[in-house]
PDB file of C-alpha atoms in Angstrom:
ATOM      1  CA  MET A   1     -69.418 159.559 198.601  1.00 94.00           C
ATOM      2  CA  THR A   2     -66.904 157.130 199.760  1.00 97.00           C
ATOM      3  CA  PRO A   3     -65.999 156.911 203.457  1.00 97.00           C
ATOM      4  CA  ASP A   4     -62.433 157.786 202.142  1.00 98.00           C
ATOM      5  CA  ASP A   5     -64.049 161.158 200.589  1.00 98.00           C
ATOM      6  CA  ALA A   6     -66.324 161.897 203.401  1.00 98.00           C
ATOM      7  CA  LEU A   7     -62.813 161.565 205.710  1.00 98.00           C
ATOM      8  CA  ALA A   8     -60.935 164.352 203.694  1.00 98.00           C
ATOM      9  CA  GLU A   9     -63.403 166.422 203.642  1.00 98.00           C
ATOM     10  CA  ILE A  10     -63.498 165.603 207.587  1.00 98.00           C
ATOM     11  CA  SER A  11     -59.738 165.700 207.414  1.00 98.00           C
ATOM     12  CA  ALA A  12     -59.511 169.794 206.011  1.00 98.00           C
ATOM     13  CA  HIS A  13     -60.892 170.817 209.378  1.00 98.00           C
ATOM     14  CA  ALA A  14     -58.580 169.098 211.542  1.00 98.00           C
ATOM     15  CA  ASP A  15     -57.046 170.619 213.709  1.00 98.00           C
ATOM     16  CA  ALA A  16     -53.750 169.739 216.196  1.00 97.00           C
ATOM     17  CA  GLN A  17     -53.886 171.187 219.366  1.00 98.00           C
ATOM     18  CA  ARG A  18     -57.330 170.298 219.739  1.00 97.00           C
ATOM     19  CA  ALA A  19     -57.660 167.182 218.809  1.00 97.00           C
ATOM     20  CA  ALA A  20     -55.134 166.705 221.877  1.00 97.00           C
ATOM     21  CA  ASP A  21     -57.244 168.174 223.717  1.00 97.00           C
ATOM     22  CA  ALA A  22     -59.879 166.692 223.359  1.00 95.00           C
ATOM     23  CA  LYS A  23     -58.513 163.330 223.649  1.00 95.00           C
ATOM     24  CA  ALA A  24     -56.357 163.808 227.000  1.00 96.00           C
ATOM     25  CA  TYR A  25     -60.810 165.619 227.722  1.00 95.00           C
ATOM     26  CA  HIS A  26     -62.322 161.965 226.859  1.00 94.00           C
ATOM     27  CA  LYS A  27     -59.735 160.037 228.419  1.00 92.00           C
ATOM     28  CA  SER A  28     -59.667 158.335 224.460  1.00 92.00           C
ATOM     29  CA  LYS A  29     -57.433 155.807 222.125  1.00 92.00           C
ATOM     30  CA  ARG A  30     -58.571 156.331 219.525  1.00 95.00           C
ATOM     31  CA  ASP A  31     -57.575 159.052 217.206  1.00 96.00           C
ATOM     32  CA  HIS A  32     -58.971 162.751 216.913  1.00 97.00           C
ATOM     33  CA  LEU A  33     -58.513 165.174 215.118  1.00 98.00           C
ATOM     34  CA  GLY A  34     -59.803 167.933 216.453  1.00 98.00           C
ATOM     35  CA  VAL A  35     -63.078 168.337 214.146  1.00 98.00           C
ATOM     36  CA  PRO A  36     -65.250 170.905 216.119  1.00 97.00           C
ATOM     37  CA  ASN A  37     -69.550 169.740 216.673  1.00 97.00           C
ATOM     38  CA  PRO A  38     -70.319 172.805 214.487  1.00 98.00           C
ATOM     39  CA  ILE A  39     -68.144 172.225 211.527  1.00 98.00           C
ATOM     40  CA  LEU A  40     -69.173 168.454 211.408  1.00 98.00           C
ATOM     41  CA  ASN A  41     -73.031 169.573 211.669  1.00 98.00           C
ATOM     42  CA  ASP A  42     -72.250 171.083 208.801  1.00 98.00           C
ATOM     43  CA  LEU A  43     -70.715 168.567 206.562  1.00 98.00           C
ATOM     44  CA  THR A  44     -73.320 165.895 207.412  1.00 98.00           C
ATOM     45  CA  LYS A  45     -75.877 168.250 207.226  1.00 97.00           C
ATOM     46  CA  ALA A  46     -74.549 168.657 203.702  1.00 97.00           C
ATOM     47  CA  TRP A  47     -74.104 164.839 202.903  1.00 98.00           C
ATOM     48  CA  ARG A  48     -77.721 164.135 203.793  1.00 96.00           C
ATOM     49  CA  GLN A  49     -79.075 166.931 201.671  1.00 96.00           C
ATOM     50  CA  ALA A  50     -76.899 165.168 198.671  1.00 97.00           C
ATOM     51  CA  LEU A  51     -77.382 161.255 199.337  1.00 97.00           C
ATOM     52  CA  ASP A  52     -80.269 158.436 198.558  1.00 96.00           C
ATOM     53  CA  LEU A  53     -80.982 157.097 202.241  1.00 96.00           C
ATOM     54  CA  PRO A  54     -78.870 153.800 201.093  1.00 97.00           C
ATOM     55  CA  ALA A  55     -76.124 155.875 200.602  1.00 97.00           C
ATOM     56  CA  ARG A  56     -76.074 157.699 203.729  1.00 98.00           C
ATOM     57  CA  VAL A  57     -76.417 154.514 205.914  1.00 98.00           C
ATOM     58  CA  ALA A  58     -73.814 152.885 203.823  1.00 98.00           C
ATOM     59  CA  LEU A  59     -71.209 156.003 204.123  1.00 98.00           C
ATOM     60  CA  ALA A  60     -72.460 156.098 207.976  1.00 98.00           C
ATOM     61  CA  ASP A  61     -70.998 152.547 208.223  1.00 98.00           C
ATOM     62  CA  GLY A  62     -67.470 153.003 206.349  1.00 98.00           C
ATOM     63  CA  LEU A  63     -67.561 156.206 208.743  1.00 98.00           C
ATOM     64  CA  TRP A  64     -68.054 154.256 211.496  1.00 98.00           C
ATOM     65  CA  ARG A  65     -65.412 151.726 210.808  1.00 98.00           C
ATOM     66  CA  THR A  66     -62.388 153.840 210.395  1.00 98.00           C
ATOM     67  CA  ASN A  67     -63.141 153.714 214.861  1.00 97.00           C
ATOM     68  CA  LEU A  68     -61.888 157.627 213.973  1.00 98.00           C
ATOM     69  CA  TYR A  69     -63.791 159.823 216.701  1.00 98.00           C
ATOM     70  CA  GLU A  70     -64.802 163.269 214.817  1.00 98.00           C
ATOM     71  CA  ALA A  71     -65.758 159.661 212.033  1.00 98.00           C
ATOM     72  CA  ARG A  72     -68.307 157.534 214.410  1.00 98.00           C
ATOM     73  CA  LEU A  73     -69.803 161.437 215.256  1.00 98.00           C
ATOM     74  CA  ALA A  74     -69.630 162.207 212.127  1.00 98.00           C
ATOM     75  CA  ALA A  75     -71.629 158.879 211.427  1.00 98.00           C
ATOM     76  CA  ALA A  76     -74.305 159.458 214.247  1.00 98.00           C
ATOM     77  CA  LYS A  77     -75.771 162.259 212.381  1.00 98.00           C
ATOM     78  CA  LEU A  78     -76.497 161.262 209.171  1.00 98.00           C
ATOM     79  CA  LEU A  79     -78.562 158.711 210.447  1.00 98.00           C
ATOM     80  CA  THR A  80     -79.903 161.425 213.147  1.00 97.00           C
ATOM     81  CA  GLN A  81     -83.187 162.962 211.232  1.00 94.00           C
ATOM     82  CA  ALA A  82     -87.192 162.064 212.337  1.00 92.00           C
ATOM     83  CA  ARG A  83     -88.070 161.044 208.726  1.00 93.00           C
ATOM     84  CA  ILE A  84     -85.752 158.346 207.029  1.00 95.00           C
ATOM     85  CA  ARG A  85     -88.610 155.994 205.135  1.00 94.00           C
ATOM     86  CA  PRO A  86     -87.502 152.710 205.064  1.00 97.00           C
ATOM     87  CA  ASP A  87     -85.724 152.858 208.145  1.00 97.00           C
ATOM     88  CA  ASP A  88     -85.016 149.586 209.117  1.00 98.00           C
ATOM     89  CA  ASP A  89     -81.444 149.583 207.815  1.00 98.00           C
ATOM     90  CA  ALA A  90     -80.653 152.508 209.679  1.00 98.00           C
ATOM     91  CA  TRP A  91     -81.788 151.051 212.591  1.00 98.00           C
ATOM     92  CA  ALA A  92     -80.222 147.633 211.954  1.00 98.00           C
ATOM     93  CA  LEU A  93     -76.755 150.149 211.752  1.00 98.00           C
ATOM     94  CA  ILE A  94     -77.742 152.025 214.861  1.00 98.00           C
ATOM     95  CA  SER A  95     -77.821 148.858 216.600  1.00 98.00           C
ATOM     96  CA  SER A  96     -75.525 147.326 215.633  1.00 98.00           C
ATOM     97  CA  TRP A  97     -72.981 150.105 217.263  1.00 98.00           C
ATOM     98  CA  VAL A  98     -74.324 149.920 220.488  1.00 98.00           C
ATOM     99  CA  PRO A  99     -71.584 146.833 221.731  1.00 98.00           C
ATOM    100  CA  GLU A 100     -68.973 149.063 220.391  1.00 98.00           C
ATOM    101  CA  PHE A 101     -69.612 151.847 222.667  1.00 98.00           C
ATOM    102  CA  ASP A 102     -67.133 153.037 224.984  1.00 96.00           C
ATOM    103  CA  SER A 103     -67.776 156.663 225.816  1.00 94.00           C
ATOM    104  CA  TRP A 104     -70.432 159.189 226.901  1.00 96.00           C
ATOM    105  CA  ALA A 105     -69.621 161.348 223.828  1.00 96.00           C
ATOM    106  CA  ILE A 106     -70.298 159.161 221.294  1.00 97.00           C
ATOM    107  CA  ALA A 107     -72.442 156.429 222.806  1.00 98.00           C
ATOM    108  CA  ASP A 108     -74.631 160.149 223.091  1.00 98.00           C
ATOM    109  CA  HIS A 109     -74.590 160.949 219.587  1.00 98.00           C
ATOM    110  CA  ALA A 110     -75.219 157.087 218.672  1.00 98.00           C
ATOM    111  CA  CYS A 111     -78.258 157.618 221.068  1.00 98.00           C
ATOM    112  CA  MET A 112     -79.516 160.179 219.390  1.00 98.00           C
ATOM    113  CA  ALA A 113     -79.883 158.553 215.914  1.00 98.00           C
ATOM    114  CA  GLY A 114     -81.436 155.396 217.520  1.00 98.00           C
ATOM    115  CA  GLN A 115     -84.318 158.018 219.990  1.00 98.00           C
ATOM    116  CA  LYS A 116     -85.460 158.862 216.446  1.00 98.00           C
ATOM    117  CA  ARG A 117     -85.896 155.516 215.115  1.00 98.00           C
ATOM    118  CA  LEU A 118     -87.239 153.981 218.489  1.00 98.00           C
ATOM    119  CA  VAL A 119     -89.618 156.648 217.744  1.00 98.00           C
ATOM    120  CA  ALA A 120     -90.727 155.985 214.839  1.00 97.00           C
ATOM    121  CA  ASP A 121     -91.581 152.474 215.298  1.00 98.00           C
ATOM    122  CA  PRO A 122     -91.694 152.158 219.386  1.00 98.00           C
ATOM    123  CA  THR A 123     -91.798 148.406 218.595  1.00 98.00           C
ATOM    124  CA  ARG A 124     -88.403 148.648 218.932  1.00 98.00           C
ATOM    125  CA  ILE A 125     -88.207 148.670 222.133  1.00 98.00           C
ATOM    126  CA  GLU A 126     -88.375 145.079 222.761  1.00 98.00           C
ATOM    127  CA  GLU A 127     -84.831 144.683 221.067  1.00 98.00           C
ATOM    128  CA  VAL A 128     -84.312 147.651 223.510  1.00 98.00           C
ATOM    129  CA  GLU A 129     -85.985 145.773 226.656  1.00 98.00           C
ATOM    130  CA  ALA A 130     -82.785 142.871 225.866  1.00 98.00           C
ATOM    131  CA  TRP A 131     -79.842 145.400 226.139  1.00 98.00           C
ATOM    132  CA  THR A 132     -81.069 145.966 230.097  1.00 98.00           C
ATOM    133  CA  THR A 133     -79.326 142.358 230.615  1.00 98.00           C
ATOM    134  CA  SER A 134     -75.736 143.213 229.125  1.00 98.00           C
ATOM    135  CA  ASP A 135     -72.466 142.705 230.498  1.00 98.00           C
ATOM    136  CA  HIS A 136     -71.527 145.524 228.651  1.00 98.00           C
ATOM    137  CA  LEU A 137     -72.005 148.324 230.430  1.00 98.00           C
ATOM    138  CA  TRP A 138     -73.331 151.268 227.865  1.00 98.00           C
ATOM    139  CA  THR A 139     -74.832 148.420 226.388  1.00 98.00           C
ATOM    140  CA  ARG A 140     -77.323 149.183 229.347  1.00 98.00           C
ATOM    141  CA  ARG A 141     -76.633 152.878 229.631  1.00 98.00           C
ATOM    142  CA  ALA A 142     -77.947 153.451 225.838  1.00 98.00           C
ATOM    143  CA  ALA A 143     -81.056 151.531 227.048  1.00 98.00           C
ATOM    144  CA  LEU A 144     -82.038 154.908 229.331  1.00 98.00           C
ATOM    145  CA  VAL A 145     -80.516 156.675 226.508  1.00 98.00           C
ATOM    146  CA  MET A 146     -82.209 156.078 224.042  1.00 98.00           C
ATOM    147  CA  THR A 147     -85.688 156.014 225.355  1.00 98.00           C
ATOM    148  CA  LEU A 148     -85.589 159.546 226.767  1.00 98.00           C
ATOM    149  CA  PRO A 149     -88.463 160.556 224.181  1.00 98.00           C
ATOM    150  CA  TRP A 150     -90.735 159.060 226.749  1.00 98.00           C
ATOM    151  CA  THR A 151     -90.619 161.923 229.828  1.00 98.00           C
ATOM    152  CA  LYS A 152     -91.490 164.767 226.781  1.00 97.00           C
ATOM    153  CA  GLN A 153     -94.518 164.258 227.127  1.00 97.00           C
ATOM    154  CA  ASN A 154     -96.800 166.614 229.198  1.00 97.00           C
ATOM    155  CA  PHE A 155     -99.908 164.445 228.077  1.00 97.00           C
ATOM    156  CA  PRO A 156     -98.671 160.874 227.258  1.00 98.00           C
ATOM    157  CA  LYS A 157    -100.923 158.981 225.622  1.00 97.00           C
ATOM    158  CA  PRO A 158    -101.499 155.586 227.103  1.00 98.00           C
ATOM    159  CA  HIS A 159     -98.853 153.416 224.896  1.00 97.00           C
ATOM    160  CA  GLU A 160     -96.903 155.996 225.702  1.00 98.00           C
ATOM    161  CA  VAL A 161     -97.256 155.986 229.423  1.00 98.00           C
ATOM    162  CA  GLU A 162     -96.596 152.259 228.859  1.00 98.00           C
ATOM    163  CA  VAL A 163     -92.990 152.724 227.435  1.00 98.00           C
ATOM    164  CA  ARG A 164     -92.934 155.608 230.147  1.00 98.00           C
ATOM    165  CA  GLU A 165     -93.107 152.680 233.213  1.00 98.00           C
ATOM    166  CA  ARG A 166     -91.640 149.788 230.948  1.00 98.00           C
ATOM    167  CA  VAL A 167     -88.582 151.850 231.339  1.00 98.00           C
ATOM    168  CA  LEU A 168     -89.004 152.635 234.652  1.00 98.00           C
ATOM    169  CA  GLY A 169     -88.649 149.306 235.430  1.00 98.00           C
ATOM    170  CA  TRP A 170     -85.355 149.219 233.483  1.00 98.00           C
ATOM    171  CA  ALA A 171     -83.989 152.118 236.156  1.00 98.00           C
ATOM    172  CA  ALA A 172     -85.265 150.875 238.773  1.00 98.00           C
ATOM    173  CA  GLY A 173     -83.996 147.845 238.826  1.00 98.00           C
ATOM    174  CA  TYR A 174     -80.153 149.258 237.927  1.00 98.00           C
ATOM    175  CA  VAL A 175     -80.463 151.115 240.933  1.00 98.00           C
ATOM    176  CA  PRO A 176     -77.895 148.142 242.719  1.00 98.00           C
ATOM    177  CA  ASP A 177     -75.690 148.895 240.313  1.00 98.00           C
ATOM    178  CA  GLN A 178     -73.557 151.779 241.828  1.00 96.00           C
ATOM    179  CA  GLN A 179     -71.280 152.785 239.257  1.00 98.00           C
ATOM    180  CA  TRP A 180     -70.988 156.128 238.270  1.00 98.00           C
ATOM    181  CA  PHE A 181     -72.378 155.951 234.209  1.00 98.00           C
ATOM    182  CA  ILE A 182     -75.367 154.363 234.871  1.00 98.00           C
ATOM    183  CA  GLN A 183     -76.070 156.119 238.668  1.00 98.00           C
ATOM    184  CA  LYS A 184     -76.103 159.029 235.974  1.00 98.00           C
ATOM    185  CA  ALA A 185     -78.430 157.442 233.484  1.00 98.00           C
ATOM    186  CA  ILE A 186     -80.658 156.906 235.806  1.00 98.00           C
ATOM    187  CA  ALA A 187     -80.877 160.470 237.097  1.00 98.00           C
ATOM    188  CA  TRP A 188     -80.551 162.009 233.674  1.00 98.00           C
ATOM    189  CA  TRP A 189     -83.693 160.076 232.800  1.00 98.00           C
ATOM    190  CA  VAL A 190     -85.904 160.811 236.201  1.00 98.00           C
ATOM    191  CA  ARG A 191     -84.053 164.150 235.965  1.00 98.00           C
ATOM    192  CA  GLU A 192     -86.008 164.887 232.619  1.00 98.00           C
ATOM    193  CA  LEU A 193     -89.159 162.837 233.606  1.00 98.00           C
ATOM    194  CA  GLY A 194     -89.302 165.794 236.590  1.00 98.00           C
ATOM    195  CA  LYS A 195     -89.845 168.373 234.046  1.00 97.00           C
ATOM    196  CA  HIS A 196     -93.274 166.750 232.749  1.00 97.00           C
ATOM    197  CA  ASP A 197     -94.670 164.113 235.479  1.00 97.00           C
ATOM    198  CA  ALA A 198     -93.215 165.435 238.821  1.00 97.00           C
ATOM    199  CA  ALA A 199     -95.478 163.306 240.612  1.00 97.00           C
ATOM    200  CA  ARG A 200     -94.231 160.070 238.785  1.00 98.00           C
ATOM    201  CA  ALA A 201     -90.580 161.247 239.030  1.00 98.00           C
ATOM    202  CA  ARG A 202     -91.081 161.933 242.582  1.00 98.00           C
ATOM    203  CA  THR A 203     -92.606 158.134 242.973  1.00 98.00           C
ATOM    204  CA  PHE A 204     -89.576 156.584 241.809  1.00 98.00           C
ATOM    205  CA  LEU A 205     -87.540 158.892 244.115  1.00 98.00           C
ATOM    206  CA  ASP A 206     -89.553 158.187 247.279  1.00 98.00           C
ATOM    207  CA  ALA A 207     -89.334 154.074 246.225  1.00 98.00           C
ATOM    208  CA  HIS A 208     -84.992 154.256 244.743  1.00 98.00           C
ATOM    209  CA  GLY A 209     -83.582 157.689 245.763  1.00 98.00           C
ATOM    210  CA  ASP A 210     -82.155 156.253 249.394  1.00 98.00           C
ATOM    211  CA  ALA A 211     -79.857 153.309 247.356  1.00 98.00           C
ATOM    212  CA  MET A 212     -78.913 155.560 244.400  1.00 98.00           C
ATOM    213  CA  LYS A 213     -75.321 157.322 245.237  1.00 98.00           C
ATOM    214  CA  PRO A 214     -76.668 161.032 246.664  1.00 98.00           C
ATOM    215  CA  PHE A 215     -75.501 163.345 243.448  1.00 98.00           C
ATOM    216  CA  ALA A 216     -77.712 161.126 241.097  1.00 98.00           C
ATOM    217  CA  ALA A 217     -80.923 161.260 243.489  1.00 98.00           C
ATOM    218  CA  LYS A 218     -80.001 165.215 243.711  1.00 98.00           C
ATOM    219  CA  GLU A 219     -79.354 165.281 239.887  1.00 98.00           C
ATOM    220  CA  ALA A 220     -82.806 163.211 239.535  1.00 98.00           C
ATOM    221  CA  ALA A 221     -84.559 165.780 241.791  1.00 98.00           C
ATOM    222  CA  LYS A 222     -83.459 168.765 240.479  1.00 97.00           C
ATOM    223  CA  TYR A 223     -86.482 170.070 238.914  1.00 96.00           C
ATOM    224  CA  LEU A 224     -89.113 168.969 241.036  1.00 97.00           C
ATOM    225  CA  PRO A 225     -91.285 171.058 244.175  1.00 91.00           C
ATOM    226  CA  THR A 226     -89.846 171.250 247.527  1.00 82.00           C
ATOM    227  CA  ASN A 227     -91.523 171.516 249.691  1.00 61.00           C
ATOM    228  CA  GLY A 228     -91.840 174.092 251.938  1.00 41.00           C
TER     229      GLY A 228
END
């Protein structure tokens, strides 16, 4: 399957009004086709089943390069799988997309694919750490979004605690950055951590909450027990 073939399948479900509404909602400069996520899920699931790994990676690369909104979502969905072996090419492609992130929806879909690859090989955290000093807002944000799986363990193993503490260090370093999407990402990470390790989330907020934007501190504390 070529990117043109895949794009034709996506375009068959285009909806001009939905496209206009989505473009306005996302304040997007790229073209939208107006294809809803459930349809993209069905299409990409079928492609994953029909194509071998090199073909999936090649198709994802081609779809991303179109710069169409739905095509970029589909590219990310093609690589959002827990089991990909070997996955070096998939990871290299996903990480190559990061400097091109320019909106939360596309970034979050790509980060979901990246989460699977980080969990598969946590040594890739070394590469992700370099993103935390980028001048690119969305690259810095991606370092937190891609590492969200480390918020979810109720009984983390020592190496999982190590990653968790490392990422919390990144988050602490981000606190002085008052940009909305950075503050939102900090809040997201700490909020999710609070579901599984309320004490550690509270410790983070005790240390840094006053320096966060009020909306972010409030969101980060969403699942924490209140005193009294």
